[in-house]
């Protein structure tokens, strides 16, 4: 459900129809910000001139209070500083922890964003409020399926809305400022947390609880939300507009792709179970630059022979597993490297790539391009 929301508490109608009040009560209401009145016509007119930002709320810590979850509408209403910046439409897409977001919801979210931007009166930008645990995954999925050069900013909070020093309001306000930045659309989908703007492809959550929990290893932020202005990095390339890397039209299900960890003593049981469960792809979170145990390697070879696509990424957190494999083994050529994509992101790219092709050369090309 989409609702038009004013990001202000001043125009609530708490006191408007109250009987005639004594002067003392009026003064009290005024000083406490509760004096209710409809905005004057001039205020309404200037409000209509403001650009529209759409907030798509999905839940997560930014919404959490003790034992309850705020709605997206409540998040925007609770941010009076946002009122003068834009008009807001708010949609409660879901209200769950980010670990509960499903692949089906990803497809619907991407389609909804496409629909909003393709409409007659598109918003200047869309903000997705989201739990931080899987935020990097949703951002990358949206980035790969985004067809518009309009900002899509994914944000959340490390501290619950009810905690002292909650970061949600600042992150949401900064996301609005970013959505209104004339050049933000060229970034593709981004994550904004803790005053920093990260590219969807590179961003990772690197801490369970700190405010500076997000980084883009090897790349850094693509911009910052400073107190005076939002500043985008000069190094960010211009994005091609008009066509999504992966068009979801007609796709209502993503192929099953599993991530399997390599570690000392691992056997191939989980790889064989993934094949048995119907996986069309397996991403190995390898040791080092593509390595696994001998039995995992044997199971990967069986998986390949059964037609399952295998991609090797690394559990190290930085560096590449060459896409053209480079692996010194008999599977080289039949097995892909994830480049510098993390295992969860290699999985997303493989799921989307498998909607187009299973051909190893074409898959390799897609991994080199994205
Ligand atoms: N509750 C977790 C989630 O939804 C954490 C968070 O939002 O930061 O991802």
PDB file of C-alpha atoms in Angstrom, residues 58 98 101 106 109 128 130-131 134-145 154 189 191 200 345 348:
ATOM      1  CA  UNK A  58      10.991  -3.766   4.219  1.00  0.00           C
ATOM      2  CA  UNK A  98      16.344  -9.075   6.350  1.00  0.00           C
ATOM      3  CA  UNK A 101      13.425 -11.648   2.600  1.00  0.00           C
ATOM      4  CA  UNK A 106      13.449  -9.763  -4.678  1.00  0.00           C
ATOM      5  CA  UNK A 109      10.797  -5.591  -5.389  1.00  0.00           C
ATOM      6  CA  UNK A 128      14.672   0.906   0.313  1.00  0.00           C
ATOM      7  CA  UNK A 130      16.194  -2.845   4.882  1.00  0.00           C
ATOM      8  CA  UNK A 131      17.806  -4.954   7.573  1.00  0.00           C
ATOM      9  CA  UNK A 134      21.503  -9.091   3.905  1.00  0.00           C
ATOM     10  CA  UNK A 135      21.404  -5.504   2.685  1.00  0.00           C
ATOM     11  CA  UNK A 136      24.441  -6.018   0.447  1.00  0.00           C
ATOM     12  CA  UNK A 137      22.669  -8.889  -1.323  1.00  0.00           C
ATOM     13  CA  UNK A 138      19.450  -7.001  -2.006  1.00  0.00           C
ATOM     14  CA  UNK A 139      21.416  -3.980  -3.198  1.00  0.00           C
ATOM     15  CA  UNK A 140      23.415  -6.066  -5.683  1.00  0.00           C
ATOM     16  CA  UNK A 141      20.314  -7.869  -6.932  1.00  0.00           C
ATOM     17  CA  UNK A 142      18.592  -4.517  -7.519  1.00  0.00           C
ATOM     18  CA  UNK A 143      21.731  -3.134  -9.145  1.00  0.00           C
ATOM     19  CA  UNK A 144      21.843  -5.977 -11.666  1.00  0.00           C
ATOM     20  CA  UNK A 145      18.155  -5.695 -12.486  1.00  0.00           C
ATOM     21  CA  UNK A 154      19.334   0.953   0.287  1.00  0.00           C
ATOM     22  CA  UNK A 189      21.932   0.876  -6.609  1.00  0.00           C
ATOM     23  CA  UNK A 191      24.045   1.317   0.144  1.00  0.00           C
ATOM     24  CA  UNK A 200      26.179  -2.370  -4.445  1.00  0.00           C
ATOM     25  CA  UNK A 345      27.255 -11.925  -4.658  1.00  0.00           C
ATOM     26  CA  UNK A 348      23.282 -13.695  -7.097  1.00  0.00           C
TER      27      UNK A 348
END
